[in-house]
Structures are given as structure tokens and as C-alpha cells.
């Protein structure tokens, strides 16, 4: 008889395979918990029959037996812990029954089943099956097959689309006798069994290759009213075949597989250190498949990737095994053995993408398994597991008593075969049931930690292995979806943090290839750098004992990442001693960390003076010494250090260590004392240094802008001149095209704001307009006609004139997109000479010459002829001389006014150009009809005497 009970939230029923009068029955017992007395009535019904009329109000307290008819005798059963569905194994097929609820009344519902799917597998006799979610595992005596069911059909075919290939093993069609007597097909030639033993070779096929097993899998949907989509495709993901051991005389049972099991691990609340994460809805995260031979067990991962994860070697012949997320329990004839498993390690990697990073870590799946304990029982026959209990079934017969077995072997070894062992009549076979409580996770964890203290001062892997086992125990317990008690969870979380602390200590002190794991384990433990440095006892204060790589890696990384933590003066001195003794080249980098703010500069200077470093690192040491000299207020020492290298070399030093100039504190940009000093003494060198950091991707554009604002003590909306100098330096240095337009807009906005507000820069600009024009291709030559637009009242303000020239030069440049900046020009009024020049310049760049001429004729006619001579040279705009300028100037001369002389002079210049360009007849056509002949006569004579154009 085999019994199964799925989880409470998916149904509560008991399934049995019963044999009576040489007939086999499959029955499901439902509502059995509500049975009030042993003599209460029991209702018997059959799957598929209507049940509404058979039940009344009293049925709520009545157990029901559901008869499940099958065309062939059931061999094994399994139920899904996720859905509660029932899977039955028969000869050459598996039958799936869907669990559903029959509504009897508003207050009462009854469990029922519906046959929904038949999976035909040719020539297979299932000994054990296991069913979980959409995965089915089938086991014969020497074969294991795992199928994944999918609801969506693939290419409209319900049969496995990959038939057996030519090289795949063929299978003989089973006969009635063969179905009952063979697990694997017999060979075609009929050979004498006493002369030969014929068996197929062992095989392991994983993933897509599993289709080559030669097994034919066909699905037959039988569900009628199932709301869930019926699977329509079975995809093999694992096939493994073993070969019986024929090297010695053994019984068949000694080579058969046993204990097939699919173990699910669910997606629940992530493992955290605060205990505040709410568990998520139960969802399958990872699935593992276990099966075993008498002397060796196999554990496979079966969801995201199919691969062999662990192999278990038993010290003696096993009879049965049961797998849990934390342990593998194995029984032999007289021993209960417990082994560690790696399911939680594999599931942790599936659940958390940050595992194996600097933030989080987990012991590897490849970690060696180990036996935890062994307990003696007499006559062990079966084992099962429920929550924290191991249930054992024993049969204590005379042959199971060790003393009797020894004497039996002794007697049987004699040559006289007539001697028989006679069992006393008083010795009767007895069945016993044991319920063994497994030790609590926290208690077992504490025992393992206490045992690991024996390796505290021994530099071996044993301590790490033992603590990793303890860590995985706690991690597996935290991944249990049944963990709902707050107190228990908090106790486990505390153990989890403590285990991370211990592992961090091991990796920081032991010189292993995985020393870098000290960092993620300390991070998972929630320890600060101060906490870790306080825990380290192996580092002598005078630095005479060299620390290991794990501690150095942790401190190095933490000095870069934990920028908001300031070490005390004592701990900062301890860190400097560590680097001075173990990694002197990293000492300047360590001293530049914000965490070392409280470091005694005199002690730091003494450590730096002891360094003997050449090459590029010597520049970094020099800059670090200069920074420490500033902190001590020794300006002479500062100047001596800064004179040791050229400015270009010093810029390279800043690129090696940007934190000499710019640091981060609580997410804010903080300039250093060295940066503030350079701002006052060498601003151009400071701009060049920050530009070097930007070009080498040491800082971002926004971070650099914020740096200058904070350094100059300006608000977010106020732009200091040093930042404008930095923007101009970027243009000179030819920034990438993607940043060019944004940089143009920054400079344009600042130039316009200063011109409109008459706001002078807060410091003297580092570059004049002439410098920018000569050194930067983005600043173009200023058009000559713009000088006529410059008002005389702005010439005395040098800053105003320079900003105007820079803006004009930028717009005259070849890279500027003028159309995109028109909205920025609103603050500049055309009533001012600066505003007029910019507006007309933009119109000119957009080829709006006629509109530009109107503005000049109205506001600055002096610039009309220079403008026309410079801009109206091309074929199209050339006609504006006689179509636009000539008529407009004649009209304005008739009107007189203050600008009469200017207009008259411009008209003469225009007539000279028109007489040169046009033929006499065309020239006469454009002249005004009411003009004075004497005024136009010289131009007419010139036009008539010139040679015609060829």
C-alpha cells in the first residue's frame, strides 16, 4: 500500500493502492479529518459520477472513498504538491487526474478528481513516479526519465517531434509477457541465458539531447470540463540508463534503482538581514530530482538547466532515501544516515541575481558533500519525511540482529553444508514505527559553529567548509515557505548574519583562492568597516604580521565604496599600517579615501616618505604628500612637492587618483582642500585637471559641473566663471559629438544671461575671445560687419565686450545649430546693439537675408553696405542689391530724416555694385522713374562702357 497526502492548501486526501482477492484497487480517501468516530458512516463513490444527490448537510462530517477505475492495474502513484493533481503509473502509460472541488451547497464542497491526460510511453514499466508542477519523473529498475509538460502545442503536434534517430537505441515493441517481466527490451537474437548476459550500455542524456533516448512519448487528452489548459506536449529533459553489475554474482535487487523524488523549492521572501521583507506568493523557483542505486545516489537540477549536481557514495548498501531541502536521509539495514545537500545553494543563485557579487555570496554548489551523523536502528525497511520529523518503519526479525547475522555467516562459511541455523520459536518478526524529531536548524547551526572553533587558528579549508555547511542549513530554512512565525524567522536571520560574520572572518584571515569572498559575507552580515577592523585580531598594531589577501581586498574595496563611514583616528592609523606593511603601492589610494579623513597627516607623511616608488606611482605619492602638507598647514612643503613634476605629469597623477580633488559624501560632491587651494592659486591647472578626469571617464559631466559650483560656493542656479572656463576648455579639447550641442547650450545660456543682466563674471576669465578663436575650431571668426553694430557705450565694459564677442564667435562657428537656439534669444532685446547683432547674425546664418536687411535699415543703416558686401556674394542673395536695397534706399532718401546722409552714401555704394553687375538695359529697368538724371548719369555711363559679359 502506498499513501500520499498533498499540501493543505491544494487539497487534503489520502491515496492507496490496495490488493484484495488478487485484484488491485486505487482509492482516494477524502474528508477523512472530519470523521467524528470510528463507526461513522463512510460514503463510497466513483470518479466521474454526479455527487450532488448523494450528500446532505450531514455529509460534512462523513469520510468519502473515491474509487478510481483504471484499464490496467496501478503500479505507483504520485501527487503534485503545487496543484494537488494525482498521477498514476501503469504499464506503458501514466494517467493524470486533475483535482477539483464539487460544490454541494453554499457551505460545503467536496474534493473530486477528473481524468484529464494519459501519457503513453512505449515499453516502460514504471516502478516509481514523481510529479511536481509541470514535471514528471518516471523510474524503472535501471532507467530514469524526466518530462516537462507544456500547455502550448509546438507546431501543432502532440507527439514528441523528435523520433528516434538512427544512432539512438531502438526499443522492441512489448508483448504481454514482456510488459510484466522486462524493464528493458530483450535483444533480437535468442541466446541461451546460461551462456550470456546481454544488457544495453549505460547512457546519460541531458536537455534537448534527451530526445535521442529512443522513448516514444504520446499525450492523449481526456479532460472534458477542465478549466485549466491541458498539456499538449511532453518534452524530455533527462534520460539516464544504468547497467546491472555483472562483475560478480549478485542478486537483481542489488542493482535496482530506488527512491525517485522531485524536490521543489519555492520563490518566497528573499533572504535579508532586517527581517522586514514580506514573503511573496508561493512560486516554483527550482526543482531537483533524486534517485539512487544501492551504493550511490544522484541529485540533478531540473529547471533552468539540467545537470548533475551531487553524487552520494554510501558506506554500505542503501534500501531507501528521502531528500529534503536541508538533508538527504538514507537507510541501510540497520543505520539511518544523514548527508548534506546543495539544493539551497543552487536555489539561492536562481532567486537572487546579486549572488556571487561584491554584495552577496553563497557557498558553491560544487562544495563537497559530507555525512553529518549515523544512528543505529534494527531492521529498517522504509523511511519518509514530514516537516521536522523522520518516520521510520522497521521489521525486527532474527536475521536483522547483528549477533545473529554474525553467527549465521560463521556457520554458513563451513564446508559442511548440512548445518542449519535454527531460529527459536520465541523470536517472532515484529513491525515498529518510529517518529524521529530532527534537531532544530538553529541548534544544529550552533553545534557546527562551536565545532568549527577547533580550527580557528589553523589555516585550512576545514573551517570554511564546516561554516559553509552551517550557512547553507540556515539559508535553506529561511527559504522554507512554511516559515511564518516571526520569532523563529528572526532567530534564523540572526543565525544567518552570524554565519556571514564567521565566513567573512575565515576568508579575511585565510590565504585561499576565494579570499575576495570576505567582502560579500561581511556586507551580508551588515558589518561596517569599523566593526570588521575591530574584529581583526591577527593584525599586529606595528604591522609586523602581514595580513592576508582577503582582509586587504575587503579594506581596499570598502575604502572606495563605504565613503560615508569615517574611521576613527586609531583605526585609520591601523589601516595605514596595514597598507604600509603589506601593499605600499596602495597606500596613497587608501589615504585619499573619505573614510580616512581623521588620519593624522604627520603619520601619513611619515609612511609616504618611506615609500620607494618610481614611474607613474611617484607622481601619485607626490600629490598625496602635497595634500598632507596642506592639511598640516606647511605651505613650503606643499610647494616643494608640487615642483617635483610638470603640470602635465601632475594631471596624470590626478587621473590615477581622482579623490585627491573630488570626493563623495552621503551622495554629495565634496571638493578637497587641495582643490580649494588650487582654485585660489592655479585655477587654470585645476580646470585642466578636471578636464583630464572627464576625458578619462573618471568623473561624469554632471559631477564635474557640480564640483565647480560647490567649490565656488554657488547655488544650484548660479554659474561661476570657473565653470564657464571649464565648459570653454571642453570645447577647446574637442568633446565627443554627443556632448557638443549640450555644451553649446550651456555656454550660450550663460553668455546671454550675462549680456541681458549686465552681470560681470565673479572671477577673471581664463581665456579671451582671441584665445578661443585661435585654439578652438568651434569658435569662428567674427564677421566684419558686426563691428558696425557694437554700440559705443559697451566698449568701456571689458567683460561685457568679451562675452558679446564670445557669443558672436560661437554663432559664427561651423558647428553651431542656429535654429535650435532661437528660443534662448528672448532676453536679448533688438533695441540694444548687442541684441541687434545677435538677432541679425542668427538671421544671416539661417539665410534670412531680406529680414536681416530690414532690421539693419531700421536700426543701423551704417552696417547695411558692409553686410551686403560680406553676405550677398552668392548667386541667390546677389539679386537683393537691386531688388531689395536699391528700392528701399531710394524710398528712405525721399523720406529724409536723421539718417539721410547715411542712406545717401549707402545708395551710392549700391548703385556702384548694381551698375557693375547688370547690363545697361537691366540697369535702366531697376532705376526709379522719379530720380534725378544728373545723379544717376555717372553710373549709366559706367554701365554702358563696360565690356559685355561672355
Tab-separated table of C-alpha atoms in Angstrom, residues 62-432:
chain	number	residue	atom	x	y	z
A	62	UNK	CA	-18.585	11.962	6.642
A	63	UNK	CA	-15.465	10.473	5.071
A	64	UNK	CA	-15.667	9.528	1.411
A	65	UNK	CA	-13.809	6.843	-0.511
A	66	UNK	CA	-13.364	7.615	-4.193
A	67	UNK	CA	-12.891	4.588	-6.390
A	68	UNK	CA	-10.609	5.414	-9.319
A	69	UNK	CA	-11.096	2.845	-12.095
A	70	UNK	CA	-8.240	2.104	-14.456
A	71	UNK	CA	-7.958	-0.095	-17.530
A	72	UNK	CA	-4.721	-1.558	-16.196
A	73	UNK	CA	-3.546	-2.243	-12.633
A	74	UNK	CA	-1.894	0.760	-10.941
A	75	UNK	CA	1.764	0.254	-10.155
A	76	UNK	CA	2.661	3.540	-8.411
A	77	UNK	CA	1.144	6.939	-7.639
A	78	UNK	CA	2.326	10.491	-7.030
A	79	UNK	CA	0.597	13.773	-6.329
A	80	UNK	CA	1.689	17.294	-7.187
A	81	UNK	CA	2.440	19.452	-4.104
A	82	UNK	CA	1.607	22.592	-6.097
A	83	UNK	CA	-1.735	21.754	-7.730
A	84	UNK	CA	-2.786	18.616	-5.842
A	85	UNK	CA	-3.276	16.679	-9.105
A	86	UNK	CA	-2.807	12.895	-8.995
A	87	UNK	CA	-0.562	10.890	-11.320
A	88	UNK	CA	-0.918	7.111	-11.597
A	89	UNK	CA	1.663	4.832	-13.200
A	90	UNK	CA	0.545	1.796	-15.203
A	91	UNK	CA	2.238	-0.443	-17.752
A	92	UNK	CA	3.417	1.723	-20.662
A	93	UNK	CA	1.454	4.772	-19.576
A	94	UNK	CA	0.825	7.406	-16.931
A	95	UNK	CA	-2.663	8.683	-16.127
A	96	UNK	CA	-3.172	12.211	-14.778
A	97	UNK	CA	-6.220	13.046	-12.646
A	98	UNK	CA	-6.948	16.725	-12.037
A	99	UNK	CA	-8.041	17.744	-8.559
A	100	UNK	CA	-11.226	19.798	-8.394
A	101	UNK	CA	-13.916	20.815	-5.925
A	102	UNK	CA	-17.523	19.693	-6.270
A	103	UNK	CA	-19.859	22.316	-4.787
A	104	UNK	CA	-22.528	20.529	-2.774
A	105	UNK	CA	-24.043	23.582	-1.158
A	106	UNK	CA	-23.086	27.114	-0.275
A	107	UNK	CA	-21.451	25.899	2.924
A	108	UNK	CA	-19.936	22.624	1.756
A	109	UNK	CA	-17.670	21.470	-1.092
A	110	UNK	CA	-16.182	18.059	-1.733
A	111	UNK	CA	-12.911	17.044	-3.334
A	112	UNK	CA	-13.124	15.112	-6.559
A	113	UNK	CA	-10.921	14.039	-9.477
A	114	UNK	CA	-11.244	14.079	-13.234
A	115	UNK	CA	-9.091	12.087	-15.635
A	116	UNK	CA	-7.514	14.726	-17.842
A	117	UNK	CA	-4.446	13.255	-19.555
A	118	UNK	CA	-2.885	9.930	-20.494
A	119	UNK	CA	0.844	9.854	-21.236
A	120	UNK	CA	1.774	6.818	-23.318
A	121	UNK	CA	5.416	5.735	-23.016
A	122	UNK	CA	6.217	2.678	-25.072
A	123	UNK	CA	7.868	-0.326	-23.469
A	124	UNK	CA	8.270	1.034	-19.946
A	125	UNK	CA	7.240	-0.485	-16.644
A	126	UNK	CA	7.238	2.299	-14.028
A	127	UNK	CA	8.473	1.255	-10.609
A	128	UNK	CA	8.278	4.744	-9.097
A	129	UNK	CA	6.976	8.073	-10.368
A	130	UNK	CA	7.180	11.619	-9.052
A	131	UNK	CA	5.044	14.579	-10.102
A	132	UNK	CA	5.612	18.278	-9.346
A	133	UNK	CA	4.139	21.258	-11.209
A	134	UNK	CA	4.703	20.518	-14.912
A	135	UNK	CA	7.493	17.982	-14.338
A	136	UNK	CA	7.132	14.199	-14.273
A	137	UNK	CA	9.857	11.727	-13.339
A	138	UNK	CA	9.494	8.050	-14.211
A	139	UNK	CA	11.791	5.298	-12.949
A	140	UNK	CA	12.139	1.654	-13.917
A	141	UNK	CA	14.600	-0.781	-12.407
A	142	UNK	CA	17.530	0.756	-14.324
A	143	UNK	CA	16.162	3.819	-16.148
A	144	UNK	CA	15.076	7.334	-15.187
A	145	UNK	CA	13.150	9.732	-17.459
A	146	UNK	CA	12.094	13.316	-16.644
A	147	UNK	CA	9.421	15.021	-18.776
A	148	UNK	CA	8.319	18.648	-18.813
A	149	UNK	CA	4.671	19.183	-19.766
A	150	UNK	CA	3.729	22.261	-21.749
A	151	UNK	CA	0.246	23.520	-22.461
A	152	UNK	CA	1.005	25.266	-25.744
A	153	UNK	CA	1.393	22.856	-28.694
A	154	UNK	CA	4.582	23.053	-30.679
A	155	UNK	CA	3.933	23.154	-34.449
A	156	UNK	CA	0.519	21.687	-33.745
A	157	UNK	CA	1.941	18.249	-32.884
A	158	UNK	CA	1.105	16.474	-29.662
A	159	UNK	CA	3.692	13.744	-30.092
A	160	UNK	CA	7.328	14.283	-29.315
A	161	UNK	CA	8.519	15.833	-32.610
A	162	UNK	CA	11.927	14.158	-32.495
A	163	UNK	CA	11.628	10.467	-33.415
A	164	UNK	CA	14.434	8.103	-32.529
A	165	UNK	CA	17.474	8.799	-34.640
A	166	UNK	CA	19.449	6.171	-36.480
A	167	UNK	CA	22.109	6.156	-33.747
A	168	UNK	CA	19.687	6.175	-30.839
A	169	UNK	CA	18.900	2.873	-29.136
A	170	UNK	CA	15.848	1.136	-30.553
A	171	UNK	CA	13.194	-0.472	-28.418
A	172	UNK	CA	11.356	-3.673	-29.104
A	173	UNK	CA	7.583	-3.485	-29.042
A	174	UNK	CA	6.401	-5.037	-25.785
A	175	UNK	CA	4.334	-8.152	-25.598
A	176	UNK	CA	2.006	-9.081	-22.800
A	177	UNK	CA	4.674	-11.261	-21.264
A	178	UNK	CA	7.372	-8.707	-21.867
A	179	UNK	CA	5.423	-5.943	-20.152
A	180	UNK	CA	5.310	-7.933	-16.967
A	181	UNK	CA	8.767	-9.453	-16.995
A	182	UNK	CA	11.183	-6.928	-18.511
A	183	UNK	CA	12.257	-3.433	-17.598
A	184	UNK	CA	14.356	-3.008	-20.731
A	185	UNK	CA	13.872	-4.809	-24.067
A	186	UNK	CA	15.471	-8.101	-24.871
A	187	UNK	CA	17.879	-8.293	-27.824
A	188	UNK	CA	16.626	-9.613	-31.133
A	189	UNK	CA	18.707	-12.832	-31.272
A	190	UNK	CA	17.545	-15.532	-28.896
A	191	UNK	CA	20.607	-16.556	-26.843
A	192	UNK	CA	20.889	-19.065	-24.068
A	193	UNK	CA	20.624	-17.247	-20.730
A	194	UNK	CA	23.088	-19.625	-19.016
A	195	UNK	CA	25.769	-18.758	-21.546
A	196	UNK	CA	25.414	-14.987	-21.996
A	197	UNK	CA	24.183	-11.907	-20.147
A	198	UNK	CA	23.010	-9.226	-22.599
A	199	UNK	CA	22.463	-5.626	-21.417
A	200	UNK	CA	22.473	-2.204	-23.016
A	201	UNK	CA	25.278	0.226	-22.377
A	202	UNK	CA	24.806	2.971	-19.755
A	203	UNK	CA	23.630	6.336	-21.026
A	204	UNK	CA	23.103	9.882	-19.724
A	205	UNK	CA	21.241	12.412	-21.892
A	206	UNK	CA	20.553	15.943	-20.626
A	207	UNK	CA	18.367	18.721	-22.008
A	208	UNK	CA	17.474	18.635	-25.706
A	209	UNK	CA	19.684	15.594	-26.242
A	210	UNK	CA	17.227	13.555	-24.131
A	211	UNK	CA	15.067	13.089	-27.234
A	212	UNK	CA	17.660	10.625	-28.517
A	213	UNK	CA	16.740	8.116	-25.808
A	214	UNK	CA	14.509	6.222	-28.247
A	215	UNK	CA	11.466	6.512	-25.986
A	216	UNK	CA	8.223	7.416	-27.751
A	217	UNK	CA	6.049	9.724	-25.647
A	218	UNK	CA	2.471	10.434	-26.754
A	219	UNK	CA	-0.145	12.570	-24.995
A	220	UNK	CA	-3.846	11.762	-25.025
A	221	UNK	CA	-6.128	14.445	-23.614
A	222	UNK	CA	-9.239	13.048	-21.910
A	223	UNK	CA	-10.476	16.003	-19.820
A	224	UNK	CA	-13.980	17.276	-20.539
A	225	UNK	CA	-14.694	20.177	-18.230
A	226	UNK	CA	-11.228	21.102	-17.012
A	227	UNK	CA	-10.860	24.875	-16.871
A	228	UNK	CA	-7.068	24.592	-16.865
A	229	UNK	CA	-5.314	24.199	-20.180
A	230	UNK	CA	-4.492	20.550	-20.736
A	231	UNK	CA	-0.810	19.829	-21.530
A	232	UNK	CA	-0.315	19.094	-25.196
A	233	UNK	CA	3.408	18.443	-25.398
A	234	UNK	CA	5.820	16.376	-23.299
A	235	UNK	CA	9.432	17.460	-23.617
A	236	UNK	CA	12.110	15.037	-22.293
A	237	UNK	CA	14.790	16.874	-20.321
A	238	UNK	CA	16.719	13.994	-18.731
A	239	UNK	CA	17.206	10.334	-19.522
A	240	UNK	CA	19.621	8.060	-17.715
A	241	UNK	CA	20.103	4.315	-18.069
A	242	UNK	CA	22.266	2.135	-15.853
A	243	UNK	CA	23.764	-1.281	-16.476
A	244	UNK	CA	23.493	-4.124	-13.980
A	245	UNK	CA	26.744	-5.119	-12.329
A	246	UNK	CA	27.783	-8.464	-13.835
A	247	UNK	CA	31.320	-8.480	-12.454
A	248	UNK	CA	30.277	-10.770	-9.613
A	249	UNK	CA	27.379	-12.954	-8.571
A	250	UNK	CA	24.801	-10.554	-7.228
A	251	UNK	CA	21.085	-10.653	-6.747
A	252	UNK	CA	18.936	-8.460	-9.052
A	253	UNK	CA	17.820	-6.281	-6.144
A	254	UNK	CA	21.404	-5.202	-5.575
A	255	UNK	CA	21.459	-3.191	-8.832
A	256	UNK	CA	17.954	-1.720	-8.966
A	257	UNK	CA	17.176	1.980	-8.642
A	258	UNK	CA	15.072	3.246	-5.771
A	259	UNK	CA	13.851	6.429	-4.051
A	260	UNK	CA	12.842	8.569	-7.037
A	261	UNK	CA	11.887	12.053	-5.858
A	262	UNK	CA	11.252	15.527	-7.293
A	263	UNK	CA	12.028	18.171	-4.696
A	264	UNK	CA	10.600	21.669	-5.321
A	265	UNK	CA	11.982	24.848	-3.794
A	266	UNK	CA	9.658	27.821	-3.942
A	267	UNK	CA	10.201	31.507	-4.533
A	268	UNK	CA	9.450	33.240	-1.248
A	269	UNK	CA	10.647	36.330	0.569
A	270	UNK	CA	14.308	36.986	-0.174
A	271	UNK	CA	16.929	36.377	2.490
A	272	UNK	CA	17.591	39.728	4.144
A	273	UNK	CA	19.257	40.909	7.295
A	274	UNK	CA	16.434	43.114	8.579
A	275	UNK	CA	13.660	40.552	8.610
A	276	UNK	CA	11.168	43.048	7.196
A	277	UNK	CA	10.673	41.502	3.757
A	278	UNK	CA	7.192	40.106	3.274
A	279	UNK	CA	7.033	36.625	1.752
A	280	UNK	CA	5.968	36.536	-1.844
A	281	UNK	CA	3.299	34.307	-3.309
A	282	UNK	CA	4.408	30.691	-3.432
A	283	UNK	CA	6.008	30.082	-6.819
A	284	UNK	CA	8.242	27.300	-8.063
A	285	UNK	CA	11.822	28.534	-8.157
A	286	UNK	CA	13.961	25.417	-8.544
A	287	UNK	CA	13.320	21.721	-8.945
A	288	UNK	CA	15.666	18.859	-8.111
A	289	UNK	CA	15.479	15.190	-8.991
A	290	UNK	CA	16.992	12.469	-6.811
A	291	UNK	CA	17.295	8.753	-7.428
A	292	UNK	CA	19.639	6.146	-6.063
A	293	UNK	CA	21.332	2.844	-6.677
A	294	UNK	CA	22.079	0.682	-3.656
A	295	UNK	CA	25.554	2.159	-3.180
A	296	UNK	CA	25.398	5.552	-4.913
A	297	UNK	CA	22.845	8.373	-5.181
A	298	UNK	CA	22.408	11.077	-7.836
A	299	UNK	CA	20.995	14.590	-7.445
A	300	UNK	CA	20.134	16.632	-10.558
A	301	UNK	CA	18.973	20.198	-11.138
A	302	UNK	CA	15.985	20.123	-13.489
A	303	UNK	CA	14.529	23.600	-14.152
A	304	UNK	CA	16.640	26.360	-15.687
A	305	UNK	CA	19.427	23.948	-16.558
A	306	UNK	CA	19.575	20.175	-16.352
A	307	UNK	CA	22.838	18.991	-14.847
A	308	UNK	CA	24.204	16.576	-12.299
A	309	UNK	CA	24.734	18.479	-9.060
A	310	UNK	CA	25.852	15.918	-6.459
A	311	UNK	CA	26.831	12.265	-6.225
A	312	UNK	CA	26.447	10.426	-2.904
A	313	UNK	CA	28.639	7.442	-2.057
A	314	UNK	CA	27.127	5.317	0.728
A	315	UNK	CA	29.389	3.355	3.077
A	316	UNK	CA	27.035	0.368	2.872
A	317	UNK	CA	24.101	-0.848	0.806
A	318	UNK	CA	21.117	1.512	0.990
A	319	UNK	CA	17.485	0.466	0.997
A	320	UNK	CA	15.670	3.779	0.682
A	321	UNK	CA	16.424	7.512	0.792
A	322	UNK	CA	14.419	10.706	1.189
A	323	UNK	CA	15.585	14.160	0.080
A	324	UNK	CA	14.755	17.425	1.902
A	325	UNK	CA	15.955	20.989	1.198
A	326	UNK	CA	18.463	20.594	4.038
A	327	UNK	CA	19.430	16.906	4.240
A	328	UNK	CA	19.472	13.579	2.485
A	329	UNK	CA	18.317	10.800	4.828
A	330	UNK	CA	19.370	7.275	3.810
A	331	UNK	CA	18.527	3.994	5.498
A	332	UNK	CA	20.504	0.791	5.304
A	333	UNK	CA	19.514	-2.427	7.005
A	334	UNK	CA	20.485	-1.079	10.437
A	335	UNK	CA	21.549	2.549	10.058
A	336	UNK	CA	19.914	5.921	9.489
A	337	UNK	CA	22.480	8.151	7.756
A	338	UNK	CA	22.263	11.887	7.124
A	339	UNK	CA	24.089	13.761	4.335
A	340	UNK	CA	24.233	17.409	3.375
A	341	UNK	CA	22.648	18.667	0.141
A	342	UNK	CA	23.290	21.653	-2.108
A	343	UNK	CA	19.721	22.489	-3.133
A	344	UNK	CA	19.604	25.763	-1.208
A	345	UNK	CA	22.875	26.918	-2.781
A	346	UNK	CA	21.515	26.290	-6.278
A	347	UNK	CA	18.155	27.888	-5.472
A	348	UNK	CA	19.818	30.955	-3.968
A	349	UNK	CA	21.518	31.656	-7.282
A	350	UNK	CA	18.216	31.302	-9.129
A	351	UNK	CA	16.431	33.602	-6.685
A	352	UNK	CA	18.979	36.384	-6.286
A	353	UNK	CA	20.893	37.889	-9.240
A	354	UNK	CA	23.333	39.581	-6.849
A	355	UNK	CA	24.787	36.311	-5.549
A	356	UNK	CA	28.493	35.985	-6.373
A	357	UNK	CA	28.969	39.745	-6.495
A	358	UNK	CA	30.576	42.158	-4.047
A	359	UNK	CA	27.172	42.497	-2.366
A	360	UNK	CA	26.198	38.872	-1.745
A	361	UNK	CA	27.701	35.404	-1.787
A	362	UNK	CA	26.677	31.810	-1.273
A	363	UNK	CA	28.715	28.626	-0.840
A	364	UNK	CA	29.133	26.913	-4.224
A	365	UNK	CA	27.008	24.061	-5.493
A	366	UNK	CA	30.229	22.107	-6.074
A	367	UNK	CA	31.028	22.145	-2.338
A	368	UNK	CA	31.921	18.618	-1.184
A	369	UNK	CA	29.046	16.813	0.486
A	370	UNK	CA	29.593	15.289	3.901
A	371	UNK	CA	27.911	12.828	6.248
A	372	UNK	CA	26.530	14.534	9.348
A	373	UNK	CA	25.567	11.653	11.582
A	374	UNK	CA	24.646	7.949	11.721
A	375	UNK	CA	22.049	6.358	14.040
A	376	UNK	CA	21.558	2.654	14.707
A	377	UNK	CA	18.159	1.007	14.108
A	378	UNK	CA	17.426	-2.692	13.741
A	379	UNK	CA	15.636	-3.919	10.634
A	380	UNK	CA	14.995	-0.651	8.804
A	381	UNK	CA	12.549	-1.112	5.931
A	382	UNK	CA	11.096	2.283	4.922
A	383	UNK	CA	11.538	5.991	5.550
A	384	UNK	CA	9.586	9.165	4.890
A	385	UNK	CA	9.905	12.794	5.960
A	386	UNK	CA	7.397	15.383	7.133
A	387	UNK	CA	8.479	18.869	8.248
A	388	UNK	CA	10.948	18.293	11.122
A	389	UNK	CA	10.218	14.596	11.513
A	390	UNK	CA	11.710	11.453	10.032
A	391	UNK	CA	9.317	8.493	10.068
A	392	UNK	CA	10.919	5.036	10.097
A	393	UNK	CA	9.356	1.611	9.605
A	394	UNK	CA	11.299	-1.384	10.906
A	395	UNK	CA	10.830	-5.129	10.905
A	396	UNK	CA	12.881	-6.674	13.671
A	397	UNK	CA	13.412	-10.307	12.690
A	398	UNK	CA	16.036	-12.757	13.836
A	399	UNK	CA	18.121	-12.224	10.726
A	400	UNK	CA	18.320	-8.469	11.469
A	401	UNK	CA	20.003	-8.810	14.879
A	402	UNK	CA	23.753	-8.198	14.397
A	403	UNK	CA	24.826	-11.065	16.678
A	404	UNK	CA	22.594	-13.483	14.842
A	405	UNK	CA	23.878	-12.331	11.458
A	406	UNK	CA	27.497	-12.810	12.509
A	407	UNK	CA	26.898	-16.325	13.766
A	408	UNK	CA	24.909	-17.127	10.668
A	409	UNK	CA	27.765	-16.076	8.418
A	410	UNK	CA	30.201	-18.084	10.527
A	411	UNK	CA	28.169	-21.241	10.248
A	412	UNK	CA	27.466	-20.861	6.568
A	413	UNK	CA	31.150	-20.449	5.846
A	414	UNK	CA	31.864	-24.005	6.978
A	415	UNK	CA	32.319	-26.690	4.383
A	416	UNK	CA	29.677	-28.864	5.922
A	417	UNK	CA	26.506	-27.649	4.251
A	418	UNK	CA	24.244	-29.785	6.396
A	419	UNK	CA	24.486	-27.413	9.379
A	420	UNK	CA	21.390	-25.167	9.618
A	421	UNK	CA	20.701	-22.224	11.896
A	422	UNK	CA	17.545	-22.789	13.825
A	423	UNK	CA	15.604	-19.784	14.953
A	424	UNK	CA	13.970	-20.075	18.370
A	425	UNK	CA	10.225	-20.180	18.188
A	426	UNK	CA	10.023	-17.312	20.646
A	427	UNK	CA	11.673	-14.968	18.149
A	428	UNK	CA	8.753	-13.531	16.158
A	429	UNK	CA	9.022	-10.910	13.394
A	430	UNK	CA	7.791	-7.506	14.606
A	431	UNK	CA	6.926	-4.238	12.843
A	432	UNK	CA	7.771	-0.967	14.560
